[in-house]
Amino acid sequence: MPGSNMRGAPISGTLKQGAASTHGLPTAGVVTNHSIPTRHPRSLTMRTAHLHSRAAHQVTNSHGRRTSMAIEFSHETNQNPASDALRAEILADPGFGDYFTDHMVSIDWNGDYKTGGEWSNARVHAYGPLSLDPAAAVFHYGQEIFEGIKGYRHADGSVWTFRPEKNAARLNRSAHRMALPQLPEETFIESLKQLVQADEKWVPSGEGEAFYFRPFMIATEAYLGVRPARHVEYHVIGSPAGNYFGTPEPVDIWLSTKYARAGEGGTGTAKCGGNYAAAMIAQLEGEENGCKQVIFKDPHRNDALEELGGMNVFFIYGKENKLVTPELTGTILEGVTRSSILQLAKDRGITVEERPITLNEWRDGVASGDITEVCACGTAAVIAPIGKLKAADFEIPAASEGFGEISKSLREELVGIQTGTVEDRHGWMTRLV
Ligand SMILES: *Cc1c(COP(=O)(O)O)cnc(C)c1O
């Protein structure tokens, strides 16, 4: 693909705005080394040429067929990492998504969605801005997908992640929906390993804290015609994460009736930026009504509830020892946290039902006392209790005061497995470091 992927000059020098905006601390200086000579796929140094020859074995087509040979990553250490003092300051109160670690992982793909292509130039390098052609397809037609997964520090210092094969499979389902290439599962898992090995010092060890990985894939081909891009980039960045909602206090949620995040046959099951863009205006509406989160419903299924902008929902029927969650209809994102909670609930003998659940059922269930807990779940927040449901013309009161007993205990068990204090009886954990 001669020249069509040409970008501007390699990034060099100090981009102060990068440091200021990405780290929130104007004097941070975490991201100051932007001399990343291998950013350009065609700057074939000896090393990258060698890498290309190896990576040539990593051939995939859009159906994910591949050879078994794992891709090899080159390494370029950030020459200007965060100082120990700055990192300590950040790790003392990491928040969520505010700070980024010293390195990132990148892999290029060239090919054709239909006939296949090749992942190459896998590298660990200094975290910093990407240089993309203004005509890059991602800016125009939104071919973009992402994942969210955490690394957990165990008591012996080792670092583990939770069910990464699930995220790898979901990334590939999302990729298929958006006509992006398949990334081999072992490359996905290796990319997490590579990043956290480079940035191990950034893995927090406090309660509820983790290293949040944000893998993402973007269409980078400079071409305004409408077809799947022939140049794609996969990147992983890392961010230390505190407790997403602090100590889980119930959050009131807003019922979006004006806006939907997904529709029949749409991209609701894909983890793509577009779904989040579609949900933002609803989120603002929620905030105007005193709610931090928004829930969407499906008007074509008797107002059955779907999910929040970035989290699944479930309901506990305490007296019946039952957990109900909306079934996967094609408009709901299949959360790894959701499916893990369903398993843990089954293990305890709780009846699990995946089926449509309507607003009326919610309202009546809270009124009768049958529904005793309502919760949201996702990697970032794990399990968070839901308080009131607010809508334009009605409210459903909170099902429980504070964090309900069953959901709280499920959260403790799940976090225990993730952080190594509860036996991993399902083999969900993968060691990274
Ligand atoms: C990521 C996401 C979830 C939660 O998925 P987990 O794998 O549990 O983190 C739920 N809903 C949407 C829309 C999401 O994007």
PDB file of N, CA, C and O in Angstrom, residues 317-348:
ATOM      1  N   TYR A 317     -34.328 -10.191  43.790  1.00  0.00           N
ATOM      2  CA  TYR A 317     -35.607 -10.474  44.446  1.00  0.00           C
ATOM      3  C   TYR A 317     -35.257 -11.250  45.706  1.00  0.00           C
ATOM      4  O   TYR A 317     -35.077 -12.469  45.662  1.00  0.00           O
ATOM      5  N   GLY A 318     -35.138 -10.532  46.820  1.00  0.00           N
ATOM      6  CA  GLY A 318     -34.571 -11.101  48.044  1.00  0.00           C
ATOM      7  C   GLY A 318     -35.348 -12.296  48.571  1.00  0.00           C
ATOM      8  O   GLY A 318     -34.769 -13.348  48.860  1.00  0.00           O
ATOM      9  N   LYS A 319     -36.667 -12.131  48.683  1.00  0.00           N
ATOM     10  CA  LYS A 319     -37.480 -13.210  49.277  1.00  0.00           C
ATOM     11  C   LYS A 319     -37.409 -14.484  48.447  1.00  0.00           C
ATOM     12  O   LYS A 319     -37.415 -15.589  48.968  1.00  0.00           O
ATOM     13  N   GLU A 320     -37.349 -14.297  47.133  1.00  0.00           N
ATOM     14  CA  GLU A 320     -37.307 -15.465  46.234  1.00  0.00           C
ATOM     15  C   GLU A 320     -35.884 -15.959  45.968  1.00  0.00           C
ATOM     16  O   GLU A 320     -35.703 -16.923  45.218  1.00  0.00           O
ATOM     17  N   ASN A 321     -34.906 -15.269  46.522  1.00  0.00           N
ATOM     18  CA  ASN A 321     -33.507 -15.619  46.284  1.00  0.00           C
ATOM     19  C   ASN A 321     -33.219 -15.707  44.777  1.00  0.00           C
ATOM     20  O   ASN A 321     -32.734 -16.719  44.274  1.00  0.00           O
ATOM     21  N   LYS A 322     -33.546 -14.624  44.083  1.00  0.00           N
ATOM     22  CA  LYS A 322     -33.521 -14.629  42.620  1.00  0.00           C
ATOM     23  C   LYS A 322     -32.817 -13.375  42.107  1.00  0.00           C
ATOM     24  O   LYS A 322     -32.928 -12.305  42.710  1.00  0.00           O
ATOM     25  N   LEU A 323     -32.085 -13.553  41.004  1.00  0.00           N
ATOM     26  CA  LEU A 323     -31.436 -12.418  40.341  1.00  0.00           C
ATOM     27  C   LEU A 323     -31.969 -12.345  38.912  1.00  0.00           C
ATOM     28  O   LEU A 323     -31.971 -13.353  38.198  1.00  0.00           O
ATOM     29  N   VAL A 324     -32.447 -11.173  38.515  1.00  0.00           N
ATOM     30  CA  VAL A 324     -32.988 -11.001  37.167  1.00  0.00           C
ATOM     31  C   VAL A 324     -32.176  -9.925  36.446  1.00  0.00           C
ATOM     32  O   VAL A 324     -31.900  -8.868  37.020  1.00  0.00           O
ATOM     33  N   THR A 325     -31.803 -10.222  35.214  1.00  0.00           N
ATOM     34  CA  THR A 325     -31.082  -9.223  34.413  1.00  0.00           C
ATOM     35  C   THR A 325     -31.625  -9.246  32.996  1.00  0.00           C
ATOM     36  O   THR A 325     -32.071 -10.297  32.517  1.00  0.00           O
ATOM     37  N   PRO A 326     -31.657  -8.092  32.322  1.00  0.00           N
ATOM     38  CA  PRO A 326     -32.147  -8.089  30.945  1.00  0.00           C
ATOM     39  C   PRO A 326     -31.398  -9.097  30.078  1.00  0.00           C
ATOM     40  O   PRO A 326     -30.182  -9.236  30.187  1.00  0.00           O
ATOM     41  N   GLU A 327     -32.144  -9.827  29.268  1.00  0.00           N
ATOM     42  CA  GLU A 327     -31.526 -10.797  28.366  1.00  0.00           C
ATOM     43  C   GLU A 327     -30.735 -10.048  27.283  1.00  0.00           C
ATOM     44  O   GLU A 327     -31.011  -8.882  26.998  1.00  0.00           O
ATOM     45  N   LEU A 328     -29.787 -10.749  26.676  1.00  0.00           N
ATOM     46  CA  LEU A 328     -28.981 -10.137  25.615  1.00  0.00           C
ATOM     47  C   LEU A 328     -29.789 -10.176  24.319  1.00  0.00           C
ATOM     48  O   LEU A 328     -30.008 -11.238  23.748  1.00  0.00           O
ATOM     49  N   THR A 329     -30.252  -9.024  23.926  1.00  0.00           N
ATOM     50  CA  THR A 329     -31.187  -8.953  22.801  1.00  0.00           C
ATOM     51  C   THR A 329     -30.529  -8.536  21.506  1.00  0.00           C
ATOM     52  O   THR A 329     -31.153  -8.540  20.463  1.00  0.00           O
ATOM     53  N   GLY A 330     -29.277  -8.127  21.580  1.00  0.00           N
ATOM     54  CA  GLY A 330     -28.623  -7.574  20.399  1.00  0.00           C
ATOM     55  C   GLY A 330     -28.424  -6.065  20.522  1.00  0.00           C
ATOM     56  O   GLY A 330     -27.658  -5.480  19.775  1.00  0.00           O
ATOM     57  N   THR A 331     -29.117  -5.451  21.479  1.00  0.00           N
ATOM     58  CA  THR A 331     -28.890  -4.021  21.694  1.00  0.00           C
ATOM     59  C   THR A 331     -28.114  -3.787  22.991  1.00  0.00           C
ATOM     60  O   THR A 331     -27.737  -2.667  23.296  1.00  0.00           O
ATOM     61  N   ILE A 332     -27.890  -4.845  23.741  1.00  0.00           N
ATOM     62  CA  ILE A 332     -27.194  -4.721  25.031  1.00  0.00           C
ATOM     63  C   ILE A 332     -25.762  -5.227  24.879  1.00  0.00           C
ATOM     64  O   ILE A 332     -25.505  -6.199  24.180  1.00  0.00           O
ATOM     65  N   LEU A 333     -24.850  -4.558  25.563  1.00  0.00           N
ATOM     66  CA  LEU A 333     -23.452  -4.970  25.553  1.00  0.00           C
ATOM     67  C   LEU A 333     -23.270  -6.108  26.559  1.00  0.00           C
ATOM     68  O   LEU A 333     -23.707  -5.999  27.706  1.00  0.00           O
ATOM     69  N   GLU A 334     -22.623  -7.169  26.126  1.00  0.00           N
ATOM     70  CA  GLU A 334     -22.432  -8.322  27.012  1.00  0.00           C
ATOM     71  C   GLU A 334     -21.248  -8.084  27.931  1.00  0.00           C
ATOM     72  O   GLU A 334     -20.100  -8.267  27.541  1.00  0.00           O
ATOM     73  N   GLY A 335     -21.523  -7.688  29.154  1.00  0.00           N
ATOM     74  CA  GLY A 335     -20.467  -7.367  30.107  1.00  0.00           C
ATOM     75  C   GLY A 335     -19.815  -8.612  30.680  1.00  0.00           C
ATOM     76  O   GLY A 335     -20.482  -9.601  30.965  1.00  0.00           O
ATOM     77  N   VAL A 336     -18.495  -8.543  30.868  1.00  0.00           N
ATOM     78  CA  VAL A 336     -17.771  -9.634  31.524  1.00  0.00           C
ATOM     79  C   VAL A 336     -18.172  -9.671  33.001  1.00  0.00           C
ATOM     80  O   VAL A 336     -18.322 -10.739  33.601  1.00  0.00           O
ATOM     81  N   THR A 337     -18.372  -8.482  33.576  1.00  0.00           N
ATOM     82  CA  THR A 337     -18.802  -8.421  34.977  1.00  0.00           C
ATOM     83  C   THR A 337     -20.184  -9.058  35.112  1.00  0.00           C
ATOM     84  O   THR A 337     -20.431  -9.864  36.011  1.00  0.00           O
ATOM     85  N   ARG A 338     -21.088  -8.712  34.201  1.00  0.00           N
ATOM     86  CA  ARG A 338     -22.435  -9.289  34.195  1.00  0.00           C
ATOM     87  C   ARG A 338     -22.373 -10.811  34.188  1.00  0.00           C
ATOM     88  O   ARG A 338     -22.969 -11.471  35.028  1.00  0.00           O
ATOM     89  N   SER A 339     -21.640 -11.384  33.230  1.00  0.00           N
ATOM     90  CA  SER A 339     -21.656 -12.848  33.150  1.00  0.00           C
ATOM     91  C   SER A 339     -20.960 -13.475  34.356  1.00  0.00           C
ATOM     92  O   SER A 339     -21.334 -14.563  34.790  1.00  0.00           O
ATOM     93  N   SER A 340     -19.982 -12.800  34.940  1.00  0.00           N
ATOM     94  CA  SER A 340     -19.305 -13.349  36.125  1.00  0.00           C
ATOM     95  C   SER A 340     -20.242 -13.326  37.331  1.00  0.00           C
ATOM     96  O   SER A 340     -20.262 -14.264  38.134  1.00  0.00           O
ATOM     97  N   ILE A 341     -21.023 -12.255  37.451  1.00  0.00           N
ATOM     98  CA  ILE A 341     -21.975 -12.161  38.565  1.00  0.00           C
ATOM     99  C   ILE A 341     -23.045 -13.247  38.426  1.00  0.00           C
ATOM    100  O   ILE A 341     -23.428 -13.885  39.416  1.00  0.00           O
ATOM    101  N   LEU A 342     -23.504 -13.482  37.204  1.00  0.00           N
ATOM    102  CA  LEU A 342     -24.500 -14.535  36.998  1.00  0.00           C
ATOM    103  C   LEU A 342     -23.941 -15.879  37.462  1.00  0.00           C
ATOM    104  O   LEU A 342     -24.623 -16.669  38.113  1.00  0.00           O
ATOM    105  N   GLN A 343     -22.671 -16.140  37.137  1.00  0.00           N
ATOM    106  CA  GLN A 343     -22.054 -17.398  37.555  1.00  0.00           C
ATOM    107  C   GLN A 343     -21.936 -17.486  39.073  1.00  0.00           C
ATOM    108  O   GLN A 343     -22.295 -18.503  39.675  1.00  0.00           O
ATOM    109  N   LEU A 344     -21.450 -16.418  39.699  1.00  0.00           N
ATOM    110  CA  LEU A 344     -21.278 -16.438  41.163  1.00  0.00           C
ATOM    111  C   LEU A 344     -22.624 -16.601  41.859  1.00  0.00           C
ATOM    112  O   LEU A 344     -22.735 -17.288  42.878  1.00  0.00           O
ATOM    113  N   ALA A 345     -23.668 -15.982  41.289  1.00  0.00           N
ATOM    114  CA  ALA A 345     -25.008 -16.101  41.875  1.00  0.00           C
ATOM    115  C   ALA A 345     -25.487 -17.550  41.771  1.00  0.00           C
ATOM    116  O   ALA A 345     -25.979 -18.126  42.739  1.00  0.00           O
ATOM    117  N   LYS A 346     -25.306 -18.154  40.583  1.00  0.00           N
ATOM    118  CA  LYS A 346     -25.704 -19.563  40.400  1.00  0.00           C
ATOM    119  C   LYS A 346     -24.967 -20.459  41.391  1.00  0.00           C
ATOM    120  O   LYS A 346     -25.543 -21.373  41.959  1.00  0.00           O
ATOM    121  N   ASP A 347     -23.666 -20.185  41.563  1.00  0.00           N
ATOM    122  CA  ASP A 347     -22.862 -20.988  42.497  1.00  0.00           C
ATOM    123  C   ASP A 347     -23.451 -20.966  43.904  1.00  0.00           C
ATOM    124  O   ASP A 347     -23.278 -21.894  44.684  1.00  0.00           O
ATOM    125  N   ARG A 348     -24.123 -19.867  44.240  1.00  0.00           N
ATOM    126  CA  ARG A 348     -24.702 -19.739  45.586  1.00  0.00           C
ATOM    127  C   ARG A 348     -26.116 -20.292  45.670  1.00  0.00           C
ATOM    128  O   ARG A 348     -26.775 -20.147  46.690  1.00  0.00           O
TER     129      ARG A 348
END
